[in-house]
Each structure stands twice: as C-alpha cells, then as structure tokens.
CSV table of C-alpha atoms and ligand atoms in Angstrom, one decimal:
chain,number,residue,atom,x,y,z
A,1,MET,CA,156.2,13.3,-37.6
A,2,LYS,CA,152.8,15.1,-37.8
A,3,ASP,CA,151.9,18.0,-35.5
A,4,PRO,CA,150.9,17.3,-32.0
A,5,VAL,CA,147.2,18.0,-31.1
A,6,LEU,CA,147.4,17.0,-27.3
A,7,GLU,CA,150.7,16.8,-25.2
A,8,ILE,CA,150.3,15.3,-21.7
A,9,ARG,CA,153.2,16.4,-19.7
A,10,ASP,CA,154.0,14.7,-16.3
A,11,LEU,CA,150.5,14.0,-15.3
A,12,ASN,CA,150.0,12.6,-12.0
A,13,VAL,CA,146.6,11.3,-10.6
A,14,ASP,CA,145.8,10.0,-7.2
A,15,TYR,CA,142.7,8.6,-5.7
A,16,GLY,CA,142.4,9.9,-2.2
A,17,LEU,CA,145.0,11.9,-0.1
A,18,GLY,CA,148.0,11.4,2.1
A,19,ASP,CA,149.1,7.9,3.1
A,20,GLN,CA,146.1,6.2,1.8
A,21,ALA,CA,146.3,7.7,-1.7
A,22,VAL,CA,146.5,5.3,-4.7
A,23,HIS,CA,149.0,6.7,-7.4
A,24,ALA,CA,147.0,5.7,-10.3
A,25,VAL,CA,148.9,7.7,-12.8
A,26,ARG,CA,152.5,8.4,-12.3
A,27,ASP,CA,154.6,11.0,-14.3
A,28,VAL,CA,152.7,10.3,-17.5
A,29,SER,CA,154.1,12.1,-20.7
A,30,LEU,CA,152.6,11.4,-24.0
A,31,THR,CA,151.9,13.1,-27.3
A,32,LEU,CA,149.0,12.4,-29.6
A,33,HIS,CA,149.6,13.8,-33.1
A,34,ARG,CA,147.1,15.2,-35.5
A,35,GLY,CA,145.2,12.5,-37.4
A,36,GLU,CA,146.9,9.5,-35.6
A,37,VAL,CA,145.6,6.7,-33.7
A,38,LEU,CA,147.5,6.3,-30.7
A,39,GLY,CA,146.6,3.0,-28.7
A,40,LEU,CA,147.2,2.7,-24.9
A,41,ALA,CA,147.2,-0.8,-23.6
A,42,GLY,CA,147.9,-2.6,-20.2
A,43,GLU,CA,146.3,-4.9,-18.0
A,44,SER,CA,143.1,-4.1,-15.7
A,45,GLY,CA,144.2,-1.6,-13.1
A,46,SER,CA,147.2,-0.2,-14.9
A,47,GLY,CA,145.6,3.4,-15.0
A,48,LYS,CA,144.5,3.8,-18.5
A,49,SER,CA,141.0,5.0,-17.7
A,50,THR,CA,142.3,7.2,-15.1
A,51,LEU,CA,144.7,8.7,-17.6
A,52,ALA,CA,141.6,9.3,-19.9
A,53,TYR,CA,139.3,10.7,-17.1
A,54,GLY,CA,142.3,12.9,-15.8
A,55,LEU,CA,143.3,14.5,-19.2
A,56,THR,CA,139.6,15.5,-19.6
A,57,ARG,CA,139.1,16.5,-16.1
A,58,LEU,CA,136.3,14.2,-15.7
A,59,LEU,CA,137.7,12.2,-12.7
A,60,PRO,CA,135.1,11.0,-10.2
A,61,PRO,CA,136.0,11.6,-6.4
A,62,PRO,CA,138.2,10.8,-4.6
A,63,GLY,CA,140.3,11.2,-8.0
A,64,VAL,CA,142.7,14.2,-7.6
A,65,ILE,CA,145.2,15.6,-10.4
A,66,ARG,CA,148.4,16.0,-8.4
A,67,GLY,CA,150.3,17.8,-11.0
A,68,GLY,CA,151.1,18.1,-14.8
A,69,GLN,CA,149.8,19.7,-18.0
A,70,VAL,CA,147.5,18.7,-20.7
A,71,ILE,CA,148.5,21.0,-23.8
A,72,TYR,CA,145.6,21.1,-26.5
A,73,HIS,CA,146.4,22.6,-29.9
A,74,PRO,CA,143.4,23.7,-31.6
A,75,ALA,CA,143.1,23.7,-35.4
A,76,ALA,CA,143.2,27.4,-35.3
A,77,GLY,CA,144.6,29.8,-32.6
A,78,PRO,CA,147.2,29.3,-29.6
A,79,ALA,CA,147.7,26.1,-27.7
A,80,TYR,CA,146.3,26.0,-24.0
A,81,ASP,CA,146.6,23.9,-20.8
A,82,VAL,CA,143.3,22.0,-20.5
A,83,MET,CA,144.2,21.9,-16.6
A,84,ALA,CA,143.9,25.6,-16.4
A,85,LEU,CA,140.5,25.8,-18.0
A,86,SER,CA,137.5,27.3,-16.3
A,87,HIS,CA,134.3,25.1,-15.9
A,88,ALA,CA,132.6,26.9,-18.8
A,89,GLU,CA,135.8,26.6,-21.0
A,90,LEU,CA,136.1,22.9,-20.2
A,91,ARG,CA,132.4,22.4,-21.1
A,92,ALA,CA,133.0,23.7,-24.6
A,93,PHE,CA,136.5,21.8,-24.8
A,94,ARG,CA,134.4,18.5,-24.1
A,95,TRP,CA,132.5,17.4,-27.3
A,96,ALA,CA,133.6,20.3,-29.3
A,97,GLU,CA,137.3,19.7,-29.3
A,98,THR,CA,137.5,16.4,-27.4
A,99,SER,CA,134.8,13.7,-27.2
A,100,ILE,CA,134.8,10.6,-25.3
A,101,VAL,CA,133.2,7.3,-25.7
A,102,PHE,CA,133.8,5.3,-22.5
A,103,GLN,CA,133.4,1.7,-21.3
A,104,GLY,CA,129.8,0.5,-21.9
A,105,ALA,CA,128.9,3.7,-23.3
A,106,MET,CA,126.2,2.0,-25.4
A,107,ASN,CA,124.2,1.5,-22.2
A,108,SER,CA,124.4,5.1,-21.4
A,109,LEU,CA,121.7,6.0,-24.0
A,110,ASN,CA,118.7,7.2,-22.4
A,111,PRO,CA,116.2,4.2,-22.8
A,112,VAL,CA,113.2,6.5,-22.6
A,113,TYR,CA,114.2,8.9,-25.6
A,114,LYS,CA,114.6,8.1,-29.3
A,115,VAL,CA,118.0,8.2,-30.8
A,116,SER,CA,117.0,11.2,-32.7
A,117,THR,CA,116.1,13.3,-29.6
A,118,GLN,CA,119.4,12.3,-28.0
A,119,LEU,CA,121.5,13.1,-31.0
A,120,LEU,CA,119.5,16.4,-31.5
A,121,ASP,CA,120.2,17.4,-27.7
A,122,VAL,CA,123.8,17.1,-28.1
A,123,ILE,CA,123.8,19.3,-31.0
A,124,ARG,CA,121.3,21.6,-29.7
A,125,ALA,CA,123.6,22.1,-26.4
A,126,HIS,CA,126.5,23.1,-28.4
A,127,GLU,CA,125.1,24.8,-31.3
A,128,PRO,CA,122.1,26.7,-29.9
A,129,ARG,CA,121.8,29.0,-32.9
A,130,MET,CA,121.8,26.3,-35.4
A,131,PRO,CA,118.2,26.1,-37.3
A,132,ALA,CA,116.1,23.1,-36.4
A,133,SER,CA,116.1,21.8,-40.1
A,134,ALA,CA,120.1,22.1,-40.1
A,135,ARG,CA,120.3,20.1,-36.8
A,136,LEU,CA,118.0,17.4,-38.2
A,137,ALA,CA,120.1,17.0,-41.3
A,138,ARG,CA,123.2,17.0,-39.1
A,139,ALA,CA,121.7,14.2,-37.0
A,140,ARG,CA,120.8,12.1,-40.1
A,141,GLU,CA,124.1,12.8,-41.7
A,142,LEU,CA,125.9,11.4,-38.5
A,143,LEU,CA,123.9,8.2,-38.3
A,144,ARG,CA,124.7,7.7,-42.0
A,145,LEU,CA,128.2,8.2,-41.4
A,146,VAL,CA,128.4,5.4,-38.7
A,147,GLY,CA,126.4,3.3,-41.0
A,148,ILE,CA,122.9,3.6,-39.4
A,149,ALA,CA,120.0,4.2,-41.9
A,150,ALA,CA,118.2,7.2,-41.4
A,151,ASP,CA,115.0,5.4,-40.8
A,152,ARG,CA,116.3,4.2,-37.5
A,153,MET,CA,116.5,7.7,-36.2
A,154,ASP,CA,113.1,7.4,-34.5
A,155,SER,CA,114.1,4.0,-32.7
A,156,TYR,CA,114.5,3.7,-29.0
A,157,PRO,CA,117.7,2.3,-27.8
A,158,HIS,CA,116.2,-1.2,-27.0
A,159,GLN,CA,115.1,-1.6,-30.5
A,160,LEU,CA,118.7,-1.5,-31.7
A,161,SER,CA,121.4,-4.2,-31.3
A,162,GLY,CA,124.5,-3.6,-29.1
A,163,GLY,CA,126.6,-2.7,-32.1
A,164,MET,CA,124.1,-0.2,-33.4
A,165,ARG,CA,123.8,1.4,-30.1
A,166,GLN,CA,127.7,1.7,-29.9
A,167,ARG,CA,127.6,3.1,-33.4
A,168,VAL,CA,125.1,5.8,-32.2
A,169,MET,CA,127.5,6.6,-29.3
A,170,ILE,CA,130.3,7.0,-31.8
A,171,GLY,CA,128.0,9.3,-34.0
A,172,MET,CA,127.3,11.5,-31.0
A,173,ALA,CA,131.1,11.6,-30.3
A,174,LEU,CA,131.6,13.0,-33.7
A,175,ALA,CA,128.6,15.5,-33.7
A,176,LEU,CA,130.5,18.4,-33.1
A,177,GLU,CA,133.4,17.5,-35.5
A,178,PRO,CA,136.1,17.2,-32.4
A,179,GLN,CA,139.7,17.0,-33.1
A,180,ILE,CA,140.1,14.4,-30.7
A,181,VAL,CA,138.1,11.2,-30.0
A,182,ILE,CA,138.9,9.3,-26.9
A,183,MET,CA,137.7,5.8,-26.9
A,184,ASP,CA,138.0,3.7,-23.6
A,185,GLU,CA,137.2,0.0,-24.3
A,186,PRO,CA,134.7,1.0,-26.8
A,187,THR,CA,133.8,-2.3,-28.1
A,188,THR,CA,134.6,-4.6,-25.3
A,189,ALA,CA,131.1,-5.6,-24.8
A,190,LEU,CA,130.5,-6.6,-28.4
A,191,ASP,CA,131.5,-9.9,-30.2
A,192,VAL,CA,134.8,-9.9,-32.0
A,193,VAL,CA,133.3,-9.7,-35.6
A,194,MET,CA,131.1,-6.7,-34.5
A,195,GLN,CA,134.1,-5.1,-32.8
A,196,ARG,CA,136.4,-5.2,-35.9
A,197,GLN,CA,133.6,-3.9,-38.1
A,198,ILE,CA,133.1,-0.7,-35.9
A,199,LEU,CA,136.7,-0.3,-35.5
A,200,ARG,CA,137.2,-0.5,-39.2
A,201,GLN,CA,134.4,2.1,-39.9
A,202,LEU,CA,136.1,4.4,-37.1
A,203,ILE,CA,139.4,4.2,-38.9
A,204,GLU,CA,137.7,5.0,-42.2
A,205,LEU,CA,136.0,8.1,-40.6
A,206,ARG,CA,139.2,9.1,-39.3
A,207,GLU,CA,140.8,9.2,-42.9
A,208,ARG,CA,137.9,11.1,-44.0
A,209,LEU,CA,137.4,13.5,-41.1
A,210,GLY,CA,140.9,13.7,-40.0
A,211,PHE,CA,140.5,13.5,-36.3
A,212,SER,CA,143.0,11.8,-33.8
A,213,VAL,CA,142.0,8.9,-31.7
A,214,LEU,CA,143.3,7.9,-28.3
A,215,PHE,CA,142.2,4.1,-28.3
A,216,ILE,CA,142.3,2.6,-24.9
A,217,THR,CA,142.0,-1.1,-24.3
A,218,HIS,CA,143.5,-4.2,-22.4
A,219,ASP,CA,143.3,-6.1,-25.9
A,220,LEU,CA,146.7,-5.4,-27.5
A,221,SER,CA,145.8,-7.4,-30.7
A,222,LEU,CA,143.1,-4.7,-31.6
A,223,LEU,CA,145.8,-1.9,-31.2
A,224,VAL,CA,148.2,-3.7,-33.4
A,225,GLU,CA,145.5,-3.9,-35.9
A,226,PHE,CA,144.0,-0.6,-35.7
A,227,SER,CA,146.7,2.0,-34.2
A,228,ASP,CA,149.6,3.9,-35.7
A,229,ARG,CA,151.5,4.1,-32.3
A,230,ILE,CA,151.1,2.1,-29.2
A,231,ALA,CA,151.9,3.0,-25.7
A,232,ILE,CA,152.1,0.5,-22.9
A,233,MET,CA,151.2,1.2,-19.4
A,234,TYR,CA,152.0,-0.7,-16.4
A,235,GLY,CA,151.4,0.3,-12.6
A,236,GLY,CA,150.4,4.0,-13.5
A,237,ARG,CA,153.4,4.6,-15.7
A,238,ILE,CA,154.1,4.4,-19.6
A,239,VAL,CA,156.7,1.7,-19.9
A,240,GLU,CA,157.2,1.6,-23.8
A,241,GLU,CA,156.0,3.6,-26.7
A,242,ALA,CA,156.4,2.8,-30.4
A,243,PRO,CA,155.0,2.7,-33.9
A,244,ALA,CA,152.5,-0.3,-33.9
A,245,PRO,CA,154.4,-2.5,-36.4
A,246,ALA,CA,157.9,-1.9,-34.4
A,247,LEU,CA,156.1,-2.9,-31.2
A,248,TYR,CA,154.6,-5.8,-32.8
A,249,ARG,CA,157.7,-7.0,-34.4
A,250,ASP,CA,160.3,-6.1,-31.8
A,251,SER,CA,159.0,-4.9,-28.4
A,252,LEU,CA,161.8,-4.0,-26.0
A,253,HIS,CA,160.0,-4.0,-22.6
A,254,PRO,CA,159.6,-7.5,-21.1
A,255,TYR,CA,156.1,-6.4,-20.1
A,256,SER,CA,155.1,-5.5,-23.7
A,257,ASP,CA,156.4,-8.7,-24.8
A,258,GLY,CA,154.5,-10.6,-22.2
A,259,LEU,CA,151.2,-8.8,-23.5
A,260,LEU,CA,152.0,-9.7,-27.1
A,261,HIS,CA,152.6,-13.4,-26.1
A,262,SER,CA,149.1,-13.2,-24.6
A,263,PHE,CA,147.3,-13.5,-27.9
A,264,PRO,CA,147.7,-15.6,-31.0
A,265,ALA,CA,149.8,-14.0,-33.9
A,266,LEU,CA,147.7,-12.1,-36.5
A,267,ARG,CA,150.0,-13.2,-39.4
A,268,GLY,CA,153.4,-14.7,-39.9
A,269,GLU,CA,155.1,-17.1,-37.7
A,270,ARG,CA,153.1,-18.7,-34.9
A,271,ARG,CA,154.1,-17.3,-31.5
A,272,GLU,CA,154.1,-19.3,-28.4
A,273,LEU,CA,151.2,-18.3,-25.9
A,274,THR,CA,153.1,-17.7,-22.6
A,275,GLY,CA,151.3,-14.9,-20.9
A,276,ILE,CA,152.6,-12.9,-18.0
A,277,PRO,CA,153.2,-14.8,-14.6
A,278,GLY,CA,151.7,-13.4,-11.4
A,279,SER,CA,149.3,-10.4,-11.1
A,280,PRO,CA,149.2,-6.7,-11.5
A,281,PRO,CA,150.7,-4.7,-8.7
A,282,ASP,CA,148.8,-3.3,-5.8
A,283,LEU,CA,149.0,0.5,-6.6
A,284,ARG,CA,148.8,1.1,-2.6
A,285,ASN,CA,151.9,-1.0,-2.1
A,286,MET,CA,154.1,-1.0,-5.2
A,287,PRO,CA,157.3,-3.0,-5.5
A,288,THR,CA,160.3,-1.0,-5.2
A,289,GLY,CA,162.6,-0.2,-8.1
A,290,CYS,CA,160.9,-1.4,-11.4
A,291,SER,CA,157.5,-2.2,-10.5
A,292,PHE,CA,157.4,-5.1,-13.0
A,293,HIS,CA,160.4,-6.9,-11.4
A,294,PRO,CA,158.4,-9.5,-9.4
A,295,ARG,CA,157.1,-10.6,-12.6
A,296,CYS,CA,159.9,-10.3,-14.9
A,297,SER,CA,162.0,-13.2,-16.2
A,298,LYS,CA,164.8,-10.9,-17.3
A,299,ALA,CA,165.2,-8.9,-13.9
A,300,PHE,CA,168.8,-8.3,-12.8
A,301,GLU,CA,170.8,-6.4,-10.3
A,302,PRO,CA,169.4,-2.9,-10.6
A,303,CYS,CA,165.8,-3.8,-11.1
A,304,PRO,CA,164.4,-4.2,-7.6
A,305,ASP,CA,166.1,-1.0,-6.4
A,306,ARG,CA,166.1,1.7,-9.1
A,307,VAL,CA,163.1,2.9,-11.1
A,308,PRO,CA,163.8,3.0,-14.7
A,309,VAL,CA,162.9,6.2,-16.4
A,310,LEU,CA,161.3,6.4,-19.9
A,311,GLY,CA,164.3,7.0,-21.9
A,312,HIS,CA,165.3,6.9,-25.7
A,313,PRO,CA,167.9,4.2,-26.5
A,314,ARG,CA,169.2,3.6,-29.9
A,315,THR,CA,168.9,0.0,-31.3
A,316,PRO,CA,171.9,-1.5,-33.2
A,317,ASP,CA,170.3,-0.6,-36.5
A,318,GLY,CA,170.2,3.1,-35.5
A,319,ARG,CA,166.7,4.0,-34.5
A,320,THR,CA,165.4,5.6,-31.5
A,321,ARG,CA,163.1,3.7,-29.3
A,322,THR,CA,161.3,4.6,-26.1
A,323,VAL,CA,161.2,2.4,-23.2
A,324,ALA,CA,161.7,2.5,-19.4
A,325,CYS,CA,163.8,-0.7,-18.7
A,326,TRP,CA,167.2,-1.1,-17.3
A,327,LEU,CA,168.0,-3.7,-20.1
A,328,HIS,CA,167.8,-0.5,-22.5
A,329,PRO,CA,169.5,2.4,-20.8
A,330,ALA,CA,169.3,5.6,-23.0
A,331,THR,CA,172.5,6.5,-24.5
A,332,GLY,CA,174.1,9.9,-25.0
B,1,ATP,P1,140.5,-1.4,-16.6
B,1,ATP,O1,140.9,-1.9,-18.0
B,1,ATP,O2,140.1,-2.4,-15.5
B,1,ATP,O3,139.4,-0.3,-16.5
B,1,ATP,P2,142.6,0.7,-16.1
B,1,ATP,O4,143.8,0.3,-16.7
B,1,ATP,O5,141.7,1.5,-16.9
B,1,ATP,O6,141.8,-0.8,-15.8
B,1,ATP,P3,142.0,2.3,-13.9
B,1,ATP,O7,140.4,2.1,-13.9
B,1,ATP,O8,142.5,3.7,-14.4
B,1,ATP,O9,142.7,1.1,-14.7
B,1,ATP,O10,142.4,2.0,-12.3
B,1,ATP,C1,143.7,2.5,-12.0
B,1,ATP,C2,143.9,2.0,-10.6
B,1,ATP,O11,143.1,3.1,-9.7
B,1,ATP,C3,143.4,0.8,-10.0
B,1,ATP,O12,144.2,-0.1,-9.3
B,1,ATP,C4,142.0,1.0,-9.3
B,1,ATP,O13,142.0,0.2,-8.2
B,1,ATP,C5,142.2,2.6,-8.8
B,1,ATP,N1,140.9,3.3,-8.8
B,1,ATP,C6,140.2,3.3,-9.9
B,1,ATP,N2,139.1,4.2,-9.6
B,1,ATP,C7,139.3,4.4,-8.2
B,1,ATP,C8,138.4,5.0,-7.1
B,1,ATP,N3,137.2,5.5,-7.5
B,1,ATP,N4,138.9,4.9,-5.9
B,1,ATP,C9,140.0,4.3,-5.7
B,1,ATP,N5,140.9,3.7,-6.5
B,1,ATP,C10,140.4,3.6,-7.7
B,2,SF4,FE1,162.3,-6.4,-16.2
B,2,SF4,FE2,164.4,-5.0,-15.0
B,2,SF4,FE3,163.4,-4.1,-17.3
B,2,SF4,FE4,162.0,-4.0,-15.1
B,2,SF4,S1,163.9,-2.9,-15.6
B,2,SF4,S2,161.2,-4.6,-17.0
B,2,SF4,S3,162.4,-5.9,-14.1
B,2,SF4,S4,164.6,-6.2,-17.1
C-alpha cells in the first residue's frame, strides 16, 4: 500500500445546533493514498459533499465541524491537521496542496472575463513573484494539459462548450500542482460520452503528474471504471470500502450491492437491475440500529437495535475487507 496523503479521522459534521442539528457526516475515517483515485459513492443526501466541504473547511453555515482530524502529509515536511490551520494557512492549503472542483463548477467561471484572465488570476494570487511571461506560459501549458488549444485562451466562457468549460476548471484546479484534487460530481452536467472523455484525461494526467483524487459521485458505474478504491456512504457513515475490482465483483454490504444492481454491468455476465427499495433516511430522524435496516432485504435480529461499526472481517479466502454490517462481524 502506498503512503497516505490525507487521513480523515473520526470526522463529524452537523448542520445546525442542538436538537435540530442534522448529523450529515458521522464518525468518518478514510485514507487517501499518494497517487490513487479514491471514489466516494452514495445516494443523494448521504453526506458526500458535506464530507468534501468539511475536510477543506469550506462548509457554508449552518455547517459545523463537531470533531475529528484531517491529517495532511505534504510531499516534503511534517504532516499537519487541516482542522488546526489558521485562515492564512488554510488559504495556502487550498489550491496549492488541495484543489477542489465542485458540482456545476463549469458554471462558476466568471462570464465577463476571458478564460486566460481567470487562469492567470489563480496563478498570480498564489505565485505573486512569478514573472508575467512565466505565468502566461503556465496558463497555456495548463490548457494544453486538459486538451484545449492555446488559441482558445482568449475565449469567454460562453464561447466554449460545457465540456470545454469543465476542462478549464480542471486546468485551474491543477494550476498550482496540488497533491490532492477533490472532484464533487465533476461531470454530472455533461453527456456520458463527454463525461468519460474528461475522466479518462484526468486519469492520464494523474499518471503523469502523480496527484491523488477524491472522486465523489452518486454514479457508482463511473467509480468502478475510474477509481482504484471505492468507499460507500450511507446516512452520513462509510459503510464499505474496498479496491474497485473487489467491490464490483463481490460487495459485502447489502447497500453497496443495491447500488451495484442499479446500473447495467460493464462487462461479463448481465446483472439483474433491482435497485434499492424505499428512500434514503431522514437525517433528522435516523432509523435505530443499522440505518439501512428498513430497506435491507437481509436485515436480521441485531439490525434494528445495534449500530454496526466499520470493521475488518476476513473472507473465507483469507482477505481482509472493510464493512459495517452485522452479516460480516469483524473477527479477532
Ligand atoms: P448530493 O449528491 O445530492 O449532493 P450528498 O451525498 O453530497 O448529496 P450532502 O449534500 O452532503 O449529500 O447532504 C447531506 C445531508 O445534509 C442532506 O440530508 C442534506 O439535507 C443536509 N444538508 C446539506 N446542506 C445543508 C444545509 N445547508 N443546511 C441543512 N442541511 C443541509
Ligand atoms: Fe442489512 Fe443488517 Fe447489514 Fe444493516 S447490518 S446492512 S440491516 S444486514
């Protein structure tokens, strides 16, 4: 296993305070390794975006971090807790160490400025001493990296297609050569062909530049294709985590299984599309015990009463897996 670049430890995030608080992220621990693509999947409302906003401390009010640590391991120098950074340190951490492409980011380009101006602004803000000619060369290089010809530098966002705008956003995210790129539903607004083209290009860039990616989407089929490992989130908790091929071949948590049976098989035998009955839980009023139990066809005696914690059971073939389900109690 490669070195960790980001370790999320027992992160808890609420919206609001007191009895009315929504516990959107609960006791989440997750490690992103250097150079890997870690996928995070779950239905709408499972807490994926809140986790991304929480770990970068970009939570909008009434979001509050109730506890936990996010340990960042820079390429050089000692590790530190992002939760303990000052505002000035945080500003340097974002973009330079970790950059984020959020949902609908392609619409967040400023319509009144040329693409070149917006790219150069990002570089100037963080590298004020870089000569103007070097900044320009860097901006051209970034666009080339994401497959946009340099002669589009002087286009306004409305003169570019949705796919091109999204590529520009990815170029901006890579501007300061961050160690981590967080992508929250980066391609949801694009057609499937364009989605895959952009993601393929991102993976190629990752191989060349060596950054790590936390890739968040409700579309598990994309993760199976593009990530190294996948974590599944339900009701604010991680319920299973596994290498992408193992999860696809042999998921252990009934919720992961339901998600996998919600899209057609990419290859091999056809899967029956069964979906998941019912709807995601109301985070203000979570079911007792395993929060998935009202929807789970395999629920049994302990499920309504006892919360299963993420454990590491061994499978009959001797492998260790990571899952929170009473069907797979941790051994030893
Ligand atoms: P989606 O894929 O739809 O973005 P998600 O898995 O990213 O879903 P979040 O957006 O993180 O989920 O939301 C998690 C929970 O937090 C949801 O139940 C949502 O209702 C709640 N939530 C999100 N933002 C707020 C807010 N500003 N105030 C109160 N509750 C919120
Ligand atoms: Fe289903 Fe029980 Fe496992 Fe929850 S703990 S997923 S209810 S079998």
